[in-house]
GROMACS .gro file of C-alpha atoms in nm:
model
  482
    1MET     CA    1  -4.405  -2.324  -2.654
    2ARG     CA    2  -4.031  -2.268  -2.645
    3ARG     CA    3  -4.072  -1.906  -2.531
    4ARG     CA    4  -4.319  -2.009  -2.264
    5LEU     CA    5  -4.079  -2.267  -2.127
    6GLN     CA    6  -3.797  -2.014  -2.134
    7LYS     CA    7  -4.004  -1.755  -1.942
    8LEU     CA    8  -4.114  -2.022  -1.695
    9TYR     CA    9  -3.752  -2.114  -1.633
   10GLU     CA   10  -3.638  -1.753  -1.590
   11ASN     CA   11  -3.908  -1.692  -1.327
   12ALA     CA   12  -3.842  -2.018  -1.148
   13THR     CA   13  -3.697  -2.029  -0.799
   14LEU     CA   14  -3.333  -2.098  -0.738
   15THR     CA   15  -3.429  -2.436  -0.593
   16SER     CA   16  -3.588  -2.538  -0.920
   17LYS     CA   17  -3.293  -2.418  -1.120
   18ILE     CA   18  -3.057  -2.615  -0.899
   19ARG     CA   19  -3.267  -2.924  -0.959
   20TYR     CA   20  -3.234  -2.868  -1.330
   21SER     CA   21  -2.861  -2.851  -1.286
   22TYR     CA   22  -2.850  -3.203  -1.141
   23PHE     CA   23  -2.781  -3.314  -1.493
   24LEU     CA   24  -2.435  -3.175  -1.446
   25LEU     CA   25  -2.355  -3.450  -1.199
   26LEU     CA   26  -2.189  -3.616  -1.493
   27VAL     CA   27  -1.925  -3.343  -1.485
   28PRO     CA   28  -1.710  -3.540  -1.235
   29ILE     CA   29  -1.655  -3.788  -1.515
   30VAL     CA   30  -1.501  -3.510  -1.721
   31ILE     CA   31  -1.294  -3.412  -1.421
   32PHE     CA   32  -1.183  -3.775  -1.398
   33VAL     CA   33  -1.075  -3.766  -1.761
   34ILE     CA   34  -0.879  -3.447  -1.701
   35PHE     CA   35  -0.730  -3.603  -1.390
   36CYS     CA   36  -0.621  -3.909  -1.585
   37PHE     CA   37  -0.454  -3.704  -1.853
   38PHE     CA   38  -0.289  -3.491  -1.589
   39ASN     CA   39  -0.150  -3.799  -1.418
   40MET     CA   40  -0.017  -3.921  -1.749
   41TRP     CA   41   0.157  -3.595  -1.809
   42SER     CA   42   0.283  -3.576  -1.452
   43SER     CA   43   0.415  -3.931  -1.456
   44ASN     CA   44   0.588  -3.878  -1.786
   45ARG     CA   45   0.749  -3.562  -1.652
   46LYS     CA   46   0.859  -3.748  -1.339
   47TYR     CA   47   1.004  -4.025  -1.552
   48THR     CA   48   1.193  -3.768  -1.757
   49GLU     CA   49   1.326  -3.606  -1.444
   50MET     CA   50   1.454  -3.942  -1.320
   51LEU     CA   51   1.639  -3.994  -1.647
   52ASP     CA   52   1.782  -3.646  -1.623
   53SER     CA   53   1.898  -3.717  -1.270
   54ILE     CA   54   2.083  -4.026  -1.395
   55ASP     CA   55   2.251  -3.816  -1.660
   56VAL     CA   56   2.364  -3.572  -1.395
   57ALA     CA   57   2.487  -3.852  -1.171
   58SER     CA   58   2.674  -4.014  -1.460
   59GLU     CA   59   2.850  -3.694  -1.547
   60PHE     CA   60   2.937  -3.641  -1.185
   61SER     CA   61   3.082  -3.990  -1.138
   62LEU     CA   62   3.283  -3.986  -1.459
   63ASP     CA   63   3.452  -3.650  -1.417
   64PHE     CA   64   3.473  -3.578  -1.048
   65LYS     CA   65   3.747  -3.825  -0.939
   66LYS     CA   66   3.987  -3.736  -1.219
   67ASP     CA   67   3.937  -3.360  -1.184
   68PHE     CA   68   3.945  -3.349  -0.805
   69ASP     CA   69   4.256  -3.569  -0.775
   70TYR     CA   70   4.434  -3.354  -1.030
   71GLU     CA   71   4.336  -3.027  -0.859
   72ALA     CA   72   4.459  -3.164  -0.524
   73TYR     CA   73   4.791  -3.267  -0.679
   74LEU     CA   74   4.841  -2.923  -0.836
   75LEU     CA   75   4.778  -2.763  -0.500
   76ILE     CA   76   5.025  -2.995  -0.321
   77VAL     CA   77   5.307  -2.931  -0.568
   78GLU     CA   78   5.222  -2.560  -0.543
   79ASN     CA   79   5.149  -2.529  -0.910
   80LYS     CA   80   4.831  -2.348  -0.796
   81THR     CA   81   4.772  -2.131  -0.495
   82ILE     CA   82   4.490  -2.191  -0.250
   83SER     CA   83   4.289  -1.907  -0.401
   84GLU     CA   84   4.343  -2.041  -0.755
   85SER     CA   85   4.247  -2.398  -0.670
   86GLY     CA   86   3.909  -2.520  -0.792
   87MET     CA   87   3.861  -2.775  -0.515
   88ASN     CA   88   3.613  -2.562  -0.323
   89ARG     CA   89   3.399  -2.511  -0.631
   90MET     CA   90   3.411  -2.879  -0.722
   91LEU     CA   91   3.305  -2.987  -0.373
   92SER     CA   92   3.026  -2.731  -0.369
   93ASP     CA   93   2.896  -2.842  -0.710
   94ALA     CA   94   2.920  -3.207  -0.612
   95MET     CA   95   2.729  -3.148  -0.289
   96ARG     CA   96   2.460  -2.959  -0.481
   97VAL     CA   97   2.423  -3.248  -0.728
   98VAL     CA   98   2.395  -3.506  -0.451
   99THR     CA   99   2.138  -3.295  -0.271
  100SER     CA  100   1.930  -3.261  -0.589
  101LEU     CA  101   1.947  -3.638  -0.641
  102GLU     CA  102   1.806  -3.692  -0.291
  103SER     CA  103   1.492  -3.501  -0.387
  104VAL     CA  104   1.413  -3.726  -0.688
  105THR     CA  105   1.505  -4.075  -0.572
  106HIS     CA  106   1.227  -4.300  -0.444
  107SER     CA  107   1.449  -4.583  -0.324
  108THR     CA  108   1.550  -4.611   0.040
  109GLU     CA  109   1.873  -4.788  -0.051
  110ASN     CA  110   1.967  -4.519  -0.302
  111ALA     CA  111   1.886  -4.253  -0.045
  112ASN     CA  112   2.134  -4.422   0.190
  113ARG     CA  113   2.393  -4.430  -0.088
  114LEU     CA  114   2.351  -4.058  -0.138
  115LYS     CA  115   2.401  -4.006   0.235
  116SER     CA  116   2.727  -4.200   0.206
  117ALA     CA  117   2.826  -3.983  -0.087
  118LYS     CA  118   2.766  -3.675   0.126
  119LYS     CA  119   2.991  -3.816   0.397
  120TYR     CA  120   3.265  -3.880   0.140
  121LEU     CA  121   3.236  -3.522   0.022
  122GLU     CA  122   3.259  -3.399   0.380
  123ASN     CA  123   3.573  -3.612   0.428
  124LEU     CA  124   3.724  -3.463   0.114
  125GLU     CA  125   3.653  -3.120   0.258
  126VAL     CA  126   3.847  -3.218   0.571
  127TYR     CA  127   4.144  -3.347   0.368
  128LYS     CA  128   4.144  -3.033   0.157
  129ASN     CA  129   4.155  -2.818   0.468
  130ARG     CA  130   4.448  -3.022   0.607
  131ILE     CA  131   4.644  -2.975   0.289
  132GLU     CA  132   4.579  -2.602   0.291
  133GLN     CA  133   4.683  -2.578   0.656
  134ASN     CA  134   5.004  -2.770   0.586
  135LEU     CA  135   5.081  -2.539   0.294
  136LYS     CA  136   5.044  -2.238   0.519
  137GLU     CA  137   5.277  -2.391   0.779
  138GLY     CA  138   5.532  -2.495   0.511
  139ASN     CA  139   5.780  -2.785   0.474
  140LYS     CA  140   5.506  -3.052   0.476
  141TYR     CA  141   5.518  -3.172   0.118
  142GLU     CA  142   5.555  -3.539   0.216
  143THR     CA  143   5.261  -3.515   0.455
  144ASN     CA  144   5.038  -3.359   0.190
  145LEU     CA  145   5.145  -3.619  -0.066
  146GLU     CA  146   5.056  -3.894   0.178
  147ILE     CA  147   4.709  -3.738   0.233
  148TRP     CA  148   4.662  -3.725  -0.143
  149GLU     CA  149   4.765  -4.089  -0.200
  150ASN     CA  150   4.613  -4.257   0.105
  151ASP     CA  151   4.305  -4.043   0.169
  152ILE     CA  152   4.188  -3.833  -0.121
  153GLN     CA  153   4.232  -4.090  -0.399
  154ILE     CA  154   4.071  -4.363  -0.190
  155VAL     CA  155   3.771  -4.148  -0.094
  156THR     CA  156   3.716  -4.022  -0.450
  157ALA     CA  157   3.726  -4.386  -0.567
  158LEU     CA  158   3.467  -4.480  -0.305
  159LEU     CA  159   3.256  -4.183  -0.406
  160ARG     CA  160   3.269  -4.284  -0.771
  161GLU     CA  161   3.175  -4.640  -0.681
  162THR     CA  162   2.882  -4.519  -0.473
  163ILE     CA  163   2.751  -4.307  -0.759
  164PHE     CA  164   2.787  -4.602  -0.997
  165GLN     CA  165   2.577  -4.813  -0.761
  166TYR     CA  166   2.319  -4.533  -0.737
  167ILE     CA  167   2.289  -4.518  -1.115
  168TYR     CA  168   2.261  -4.895  -1.151
  169TYR     CA  169   1.981  -4.936  -0.898
  170GLU     CA  170   1.805  -4.617  -1.009
  171ILE     CA  171   1.789  -4.755  -1.363
  172GLN     CA  172   1.634  -5.074  -1.230
  173ASP     CA  173   1.370  -4.874  -1.041
  174ILE     CA  174   1.296  -4.670  -1.350
  175GLN     CA  175   1.239  -4.981  -1.556
  176GLN     CA  176   0.997  -5.123  -1.300
  177ALA     CA  177   0.815  -4.791  -1.269
  178ARG     CA  178   0.791  -4.766  -1.645
  179GLU     CA  179   0.618  -5.101  -1.675
  180GLU     CA  180   0.370  -5.009  -1.401
  181TYR     CA  181   0.301  -4.668  -1.552
  182GLN     CA  182   0.236  -4.821  -1.892
  183LYS     CA  183  -0.029  -5.053  -1.749
  184ILE     CA  184  -0.194  -4.768  -1.557
  185PHE     CA  185  -0.184  -4.542  -1.859
  186ALA     CA  186  -0.354  -4.799  -2.077
  187VAL     CA  187  -0.643  -4.840  -1.832
  188MET     CA  188  -0.673  -4.464  -1.773
  189ILE     CA  189  -0.678  -4.381  -2.142
  190THR     CA  190  -0.947  -4.641  -2.216
  191CYS     CA  191  -1.172  -4.526  -1.931
  192SER     CA  192  -1.114  -4.161  -2.009
  193ILE     CA  193  -1.208  -4.193  -2.374
  194ILE     CA  194  -1.526  -4.386  -2.296
  195ALA     CA  195  -1.635  -4.139  -2.027
  196PHE     CA  196  -1.553  -3.840  -2.241
  197LEU     CA  197  -1.757  -3.965  -2.538
  198CYS     CA  198  -2.056  -4.042  -2.317
  199VAL     CA  199  -2.088  -3.705  -2.150
  200ILE     CA  200  -1.959  -3.461  -2.408
  201ALA     CA  201  -2.294  -3.424  -2.586
  202LEU     CA  202  -2.490  -3.367  -2.265
  203ILE     CA  203  -2.239  -3.120  -2.127
  204VAL     CA  204  -2.243  -2.911  -2.444
  205ILE     CA  205  -2.621  -2.871  -2.413
  206VAL     CA  206  -2.666  -2.791  -2.045
  207SER     CA  207  -2.332  -2.656  -1.926
  208TYR     CA  208  -2.389  -2.313  -2.074
  209TYR     CA  209  -2.750  -2.211  -2.018
  210ILE     CA  210  -2.837  -2.345  -1.672
  211PRO     CA  211  -2.535  -2.216  -1.477
  212GLN     CA  212  -2.555  -1.879  -1.651
  213SER     CA  213  -2.924  -1.838  -1.573
  214ILE     CA  214  -2.851  -1.898  -1.203
  215THR     CA  215  -2.532  -1.700  -1.163
  216LYS     CA  216  -2.595  -1.400  -1.389
  217PRO     CA  217  -2.864  -1.232  -1.171
  218ILE     CA  218  -2.663  -1.301  -0.856
  219THR     CA  219  -2.349  -1.164  -1.019
  220ARG     CA  220  -2.534  -0.846  -1.112
  221LEU     CA  221  -2.658  -0.807  -0.755
  222SER     CA  222  -2.304  -0.865  -0.628
  223GLU     CA  223  -2.172  -0.592  -0.857
  224VAL     CA  224  -2.431  -0.348  -0.726
  225THR     CA  225  -2.360  -0.429  -0.362
  226ASP     CA  226  -1.987  -0.396  -0.428
  227GLN     CA  227  -2.036  -0.048  -0.575
  228VAL     CA  228  -2.251   0.048  -0.276
  229ALA     CA  229  -1.981  -0.080  -0.040
  230LYS     CA  230  -1.732   0.147  -0.218
  231GLY     CA  231  -1.956   0.448  -0.153
  232ASP     CA  232  -2.145   0.481  -0.484
  233LEU     CA  233  -2.507   0.535  -0.377
  234THR     CA  234  -2.624   0.636  -0.725
  235VAL     CA  235  -2.623   0.279  -0.856
  236ARG     CA  236  -2.946   0.074  -0.870
  237SER     CA  237  -3.014  -0.292  -0.942
  238ASP     CA  238  -3.220  -0.387  -1.248
  239VAL     CA  239  -3.246  -0.767  -1.215
  240LYS     CA  240  -3.591  -0.894  -1.318
  241THR     CA  241  -3.551  -1.271  -1.356
  242GLY     CA  242  -3.586  -1.523  -1.076
  243ALA     CA  243  -3.842  -1.526  -0.795
  244GLU     CA  244  -3.615  -1.480  -0.494
  245VAL     CA  245  -3.371  -1.265  -0.691
  246GLY     CA  246  -3.652  -1.028  -0.792
  247VAL     CA  247  -3.749  -0.977  -0.427
  248LEU     CA  248  -3.385  -0.925  -0.334
  249ASN     CA  249  -3.349  -0.675  -0.619
  250ASP     CA  250  -3.638  -0.460  -0.491
  251SER     CA  251  -3.518  -0.483  -0.131
  252LEU     CA  252  -3.165  -0.377  -0.230
  253ASN     CA  253  -3.290  -0.070  -0.416
  254THR     CA  254  -3.510   0.026  -0.122
  255MET     CA  255  -3.216  -0.014   0.114
  256ILE     CA  256  -2.995   0.210  -0.103
  257ASP     CA  257  -3.265   0.479  -0.106
  258LYS     CA  258  -3.288   0.465   0.273
  259ILE     CA  259  -2.910   0.488   0.305
  260CYS     CA  260  -2.905   0.796   0.081
  261GLU     CA  261  -3.169   0.961   0.297
  262LEU     CA  262  -2.981   0.879   0.616
  263VAL     CA  263  -2.650   1.004   0.475
  264GLU     CA  264  -2.804   1.335   0.374
  265GLN     CA  265  -2.966   1.368   0.714
  266VAL     CA  266  -2.637   1.299   0.893
  267LYS     CA  267  -2.455   1.548   0.669
  268LYS     CA  268  -2.705   1.821   0.749
  269GLU     CA  269  -2.685   1.750   1.122
  270GLN     CA  270  -2.305   1.747   1.117
  271ILE     CA  271  -2.292   2.075   0.925
  272SER     CA  272  -2.530   2.239   1.169
  273LEU     CA  273  -2.336   2.107   1.465
  274ARG     CA  274  -1.998   2.219   1.334
  275LYS     CA  275  -2.129   2.561   1.240
  276ALA     CA  276  -2.265   2.600   1.591
  277GLU     CA  277  -1.923   2.503   1.732
  278PHE     CA  278  -1.745   2.757   1.514
  279GLU     CA  279  -1.988   3.033   1.605
  280LEU     CA  280  -1.938   2.951   1.972
  281LEU     CA  281  -1.561   2.971   1.929
  282GLN     CA  282  -1.590   3.311   1.758
  283SER     CA  283  -1.811   3.441   2.039
  284GLN     CA  284  -1.541   3.341   2.287
  285ILE     CA  285  -1.266   3.521   2.093
  286ASN     CA  286  -1.437   3.856   2.016
  287PRO     CA  287  -1.513   3.974   2.376
  288HIS     CA  288  -1.151   3.919   2.479
  289PHE     CA  289  -1.030   4.140   2.193
  290LEU     CA  290  -1.297   4.400   2.276
  291TYR     CA  291  -1.187   4.423   2.639
  292ASN     CA  292  -0.824   4.480   2.544
  293THR     CA  293  -0.916   4.743   2.284
  294LEU     CA  294  -1.138   4.935   2.525
  295ASP     CA  295  -0.857   4.933   2.780
  296ALA     CA  296  -0.628   5.084   2.516
  297ILE     CA  297  -0.888   5.353   2.433
  298VAL     CA  298  -0.920   5.442   2.801
  299TRP     CA  299  -0.542   5.462   2.829
  300LEU     CA  300  -0.521   5.692   2.524
  301ALA     CA  301  -0.802   5.913   2.656
  302GLU     CA  302  -0.627   5.950   2.989
  303SER     CA  303  -0.308   6.042   2.803
  304GLY     CA  304  -0.487   6.314   2.605
  305GLU     CA  305  -0.447   6.143   2.267
  306GLN     CA  306  -0.787   6.252   2.134
  307GLN     CA  307  -0.719   6.189   1.763
  308MET     CA  308  -0.586   5.841   1.835
  309VAL     CA  309  -0.896   5.773   2.044
  310VAL     CA  310  -1.114   5.877   1.748
  311ASP     CA  311  -0.913   5.654   1.510
  312MET     CA  312  -0.932   5.361   1.751
  313VAL     CA  313  -1.309   5.395   1.790
  314GLU     CA  314  -1.359   5.421   1.412
  315ASN     CA  315  -1.143   5.117   1.350
  316LEU     CA  316  -1.322   4.926   1.624
  317SER     CA  317  -1.658   5.022   1.474
  318ASP     CA  318  -1.545   4.909   1.128
  319PHE     CA  319  -1.405   4.588   1.273
  320PHE     CA  320  -1.730   4.482   1.438
  321ARG     CA  321  -1.943   4.604   1.150
  322THR     CA  322  -1.753   4.373   0.919
  323SER     CA  323  -1.761   4.091   1.179
  324LEU     CA  324  -2.139   4.107   1.204
  325ASN     CA  325  -2.199   4.173   0.831
  326GLN     CA  326  -2.573   4.113   0.862
  327GLY     CA  327  -2.517   3.755   0.975
  328LYS     CA  328  -2.349   3.642   0.649
  329ASP     CA  329  -2.091   3.365   0.679
  330ILE     CA  330  -1.930   3.429   0.339
  331VAL     CA  331  -1.787   3.769   0.237
  332THR     CA  332  -1.568   3.902  -0.042
  333VAL     CA  333  -1.193   3.921  -0.009
  334ARG     CA  334  -1.226   4.302  -0.015
  335GLU     CA  335  -1.454   4.296   0.291
  336GLU     CA  336  -1.226   4.050   0.468
  337LEU     CA  337  -0.922   4.270   0.403
  338GLU     CA  338  -1.107   4.574   0.539
  339HIS     CA  339  -1.187   4.372   0.848
  340VAL     CA  340  -0.828   4.264   0.905
  341ARG     CA  341  -0.697   4.614   0.827
  342SER     CA  342  -0.920   4.756   1.104
  343TYR     CA  343  -0.788   4.489   1.338
  344LEU     CA  344  -0.425   4.566   1.251
  345GLU     CA  345  -0.476   4.941   1.290
  346ILE     CA  346  -0.613   4.882   1.639
  347GLN     CA  347  -0.326   4.648   1.730
  348LYS     CA  348  -0.072   4.888   1.581
  349VAL     CA  349  -0.177   5.148   1.838
  350ARG     CA  350  -0.135   4.896   2.118
  351TYR     CA  351   0.194   4.755   1.985
  352GLN     CA  352   0.332   5.054   1.795
  353ASP     CA  353   0.689   4.976   1.903
  354ILE     CA  354   0.696   4.624   1.762
  355LEU     CA  355   0.430   4.603   1.488
  356ARG     CA  356   0.435   4.702   1.124
  357PHE     CA  357   0.204   4.556   0.859
  358GLU     CA  358   0.159   4.551   0.481
  359ILE     CA  359  -0.139   4.438   0.271
  360ASP     CA  360  -0.059   4.362  -0.093
  361VAL     CA  361  -0.346   4.172  -0.253
  362PRO     CA  362  -0.424   4.234  -0.625
  363GLU     CA  363  -0.758   4.391  -0.715
  364THR     CA  364  -0.836   4.087  -0.931
  365VAL     CA  365  -0.868   3.878  -0.614
  366HIS     CA  366  -1.092   4.120  -0.419
  367LYS     CA  367  -1.415   4.005  -0.588
  368TYR     CA  368  -1.386   3.639  -0.483
  369LEU     CA  369  -1.558   3.489  -0.179
  370ILE     CA  370  -1.398   3.382   0.149
  371PRO     CA  371  -1.540   3.260   0.484
  372LYS     CA  372  -1.585   3.551   0.720
  373ILE     CA  373  -1.310   3.605   0.982
  374THR     CA  374  -1.054   3.386   0.803
  375ILE     CA  375  -0.750   3.613   0.788
  376GLN     CA  376  -0.789   3.784   1.128
  377PRO     CA  377  -0.721   3.470   1.340
  378LEU     CA  378  -0.407   3.406   1.134
  379VAL     CA  379  -0.289   3.764   1.183
  380GLU     CA  380  -0.365   3.736   1.554
  381ASN     CA  381  -0.151   3.420   1.574
  382ALA     CA  382   0.130   3.594   1.387
  383LEU     CA  383   0.120   3.881   1.638
  384TYR     CA  384   0.083   3.696   1.967
  385HIS     CA  385   0.283   3.381   1.892
  386GLY     CA  386   0.535   3.517   1.644
  387ILE     CA  387   0.622   3.884   1.677
  388LYS     CA  388   0.564   3.928   2.053
  389ASN     CA  389   0.795   3.634   2.128
  390LYS     CA  390   1.080   3.789   1.928
  391ARG     CA  391   1.246   4.112   2.031
  392GLY     CA  392   1.252   4.405   1.793
  393LEU     CA  393   1.020   4.541   1.527
  394GLY     CA  394   0.803   4.279   1.358
  395THR     CA  395   0.627   4.286   1.023
  396ILE     CA  396   0.308   4.113   0.909
  397VAL     CA  397   0.259   4.090   0.533
  398ILE     CA  398  -0.065   3.981   0.362
  399LYS     CA  399  -0.033   3.890  -0.007
  400GLY     CA  400  -0.252   3.727  -0.269
  401SER     CA  401  -0.210   3.557  -0.605
  402LEU     CA  402  -0.418   3.372  -0.864
  403GLY     CA  403  -0.349   3.007  -0.945
  404GLU     CA  404  -0.475   2.746  -1.190
  405ASP     CA  405  -0.758   2.613  -0.972
  406GLY     CA  406  -0.817   2.906  -0.737
  407PHE     CA  407  -0.634   3.179  -0.552
  408VAL     CA  408  -0.397   3.184  -0.256
  409LEU     CA  409  -0.376   3.433   0.028
  410GLN     CA  410  -0.050   3.444   0.220
  411VAL     CA  411  -0.005   3.571   0.578
  412SER     CA  412   0.364   3.604   0.669
  413ASP     CA  413   0.549   3.733   0.972
  414ASN     CA  414   0.917   3.764   1.065
  415GLY     CA  415   0.856   3.657   1.422
  416ILE     CA  416   1.022   3.383   1.622
  417GLY     CA  417   0.888   3.105   1.400
  418MET     CA  418   0.870   2.740   1.498
  419LYS     CA  419   1.112   2.453   1.530
  420GLU     CA  420   1.054   2.147   1.315
  421GLU     CA  421   0.902   1.945   1.599
  422ARG     CA  422   0.654   2.220   1.687
  423LEU     CA  423   0.563   2.274   1.320
  424ILE     CA  424   0.476   1.904   1.291
  425GLN     CA  425   0.258   1.925   1.605
  426VAL     CA  426   0.070   2.229   1.470
  427ARG     CA  427   0.009   2.066   1.132
  428GLU     CA  428  -0.121   1.750   1.299
  429GLY     CA  429  -0.341   1.960   1.529
  430ILE     CA  430  -0.502   2.134   1.231
  431GLU     CA  431  -0.581   1.799   1.070
  432ASN     CA  432  -0.722   1.639   1.388
  433LYS     CA  433  -1.097   1.639   1.432
  434VAL     CA  434  -1.044   1.742   1.794
  435PRO     CA  435  -0.721   1.948   1.831
  436ASN     CA  436  -0.538   1.868   2.151
  437GLU     CA  437  -0.396   2.218   2.215
  438LYS     CA  438  -0.576   2.542   2.284
  439ASP     CA  439  -0.328   2.746   2.077
  440ILE     CA  440  -0.424   2.552   1.765
  441TYR     CA  441  -0.801   2.612   1.789
  442GLY     CA  442  -0.787   2.930   1.581
  443LEU     CA  443  -0.600   2.765   1.293
  444TYR     CA  444  -0.820   2.454   1.319
  445ASN     CA  445  -1.132   2.671   1.311
  446VAL     CA  446  -1.022   2.854   0.995
  447ASN     CA  447  -0.921   2.533   0.818
  448GLU     CA  448  -1.247   2.353   0.900
  449ARG     CA  449  -1.467   2.644   0.793
  450ILE     CA  450  -1.287   2.660   0.457
  451ARG     CA  451  -1.338   2.288   0.402
  452LEU     CA  452  -1.697   2.305   0.522
  453ASN     CA  453  -1.787   2.579   0.274
  454PHE     CA  454  -1.571   2.490  -0.028
  455GLY     CA  455  -1.473   2.122   0.004
  456GLU     CA  456  -1.170   1.911   0.093
  457LYS     CA  457  -0.958   2.054  -0.191
  458TYR     CA  458  -0.927   2.387  -0.010
  459TYR     CA  459  -0.746   2.438   0.320
  460ILE     CA  460  -0.465   2.622   0.497
  461SER     CA  461  -0.101   2.513   0.514
  462LEU     CA  462   0.198   2.632   0.713
  463GLU     CA  463   0.567   2.687   0.659
  464SER     CA  464   0.796   2.806   0.938
  465ALA     CA  465   1.162   2.836   1.030
  466TYR     CA  466   1.285   2.903   1.381
  467MET     CA  467   1.402   3.265   1.436
  468GLU     CA  468   1.303   3.349   1.076
  469GLY     CA  469   0.924   3.359   1.076
  470THR     CA  470   0.607   3.181   0.973
  471THR     CA  471   0.391   3.184   0.659
  472VAL     CA  472   0.031   3.057   0.639
  473TYR     CA  473  -0.117   2.986   0.294
  474ILE     CA  474  -0.496   2.999   0.240
  475LYS     CA  475  -0.609   2.812  -0.072
  476LEU     CA  476  -0.959   2.902  -0.200
  477PRO     CA  477  -1.162   2.862  -0.522
  478CYS     CA  478  -1.235   3.152  -0.754
  479VAL     CA  479  -1.603   3.189  -0.663
  480GLU     CA  480  -1.767   3.527  -0.716
  481ASN     CA  481  -2.061   3.674  -0.528
  482VAL     CA  482  -2.392   3.603  -0.702
   0.00000   0.00000   0.00000
């Protein structure tokens, strides 16, 4: 019977469970008890603070007049200098005490007395300033002594009297408040004890099971939706209890499955679209290079340089053979270096007066994979934007090295380089989804193809110094051809 009732409750609707929880309407009584005890504690603390404030006021009234009058006299007779005098500190401390007393007093009359005390302190500040001014001017001892006797001592006496009155009336208020608090406390304690004893048994029984049975399934669903909101689409809900919650559980799992399908579909479409964009960009670059190379071959043929024509044609054939590579998008580093070497040999004929190159990549790196036509755009940038813009012979160096989580290829030139502002623009252009400058498209293309094929951990980075040169680093994983 007990199990049947438990199962019936677990499968009940939220409305039914809420009706069961109506028993907890007695909880406000417990809150009332807590409230009563809190008021007792709060009132007692307030009463203690009032007593403490009287102690502070008493100390202030007893010591201030004697100390301040004495400090003023020492200053007048020049036993202390202005900087050594403690009058400023005493006035500051006194003003702070009076201000703190204003925040705890509940009597309008005492508040007015504290205002008067503030005025007395302000007057003492004025007298102090007069004495200091007279000391600076000199020969005004009699004047300062008169201020001390007729002004300072009178005002400090008035201030002491005012504080005495504050203490007297504050003590009266405390006594009245104490009697009222004692009556209230007695009533509150009696009511609180009765209410507490009446509801404690019922609360112990129902306060644990009913709220937990309502909130636990919802909490589990909330955790799942929170994980989904953070991007974790592998999580699934497994809530089985509760009529409405069970339907919501199934609907949530179905929704997550649909989201996964849509995400995969969008990823595939985006990859296809971006690949098409990159292929289009490559098709726009290659004909331009071909036209220039054919012009150079014609020029060499007309000049009678037959061997150079043969070398140019062989290099051009190798270049495009590697570029096509049976339609493969990923090649080995060895194949990519052969491709860029053919390109550099062709360009060396065209720019033989200004171009020299060096390829120094270890054999251990040659077997790893790299997106096709990755190094050539970087070499082309080094030639056209670096070396050609700087007079004299230029050098392009391609190096490679193994690291902890991959390998790095390095394309360096000793061309004109970039200023800091331009370097920042180029870096931002590479990171932008739509680069805003035509000159950056090649670098952007290389960077995006690396990320597309190997993930966000792999990319290109630049370092450059004006009139010194530029270095581009290509970071790739150690993936071998399978």
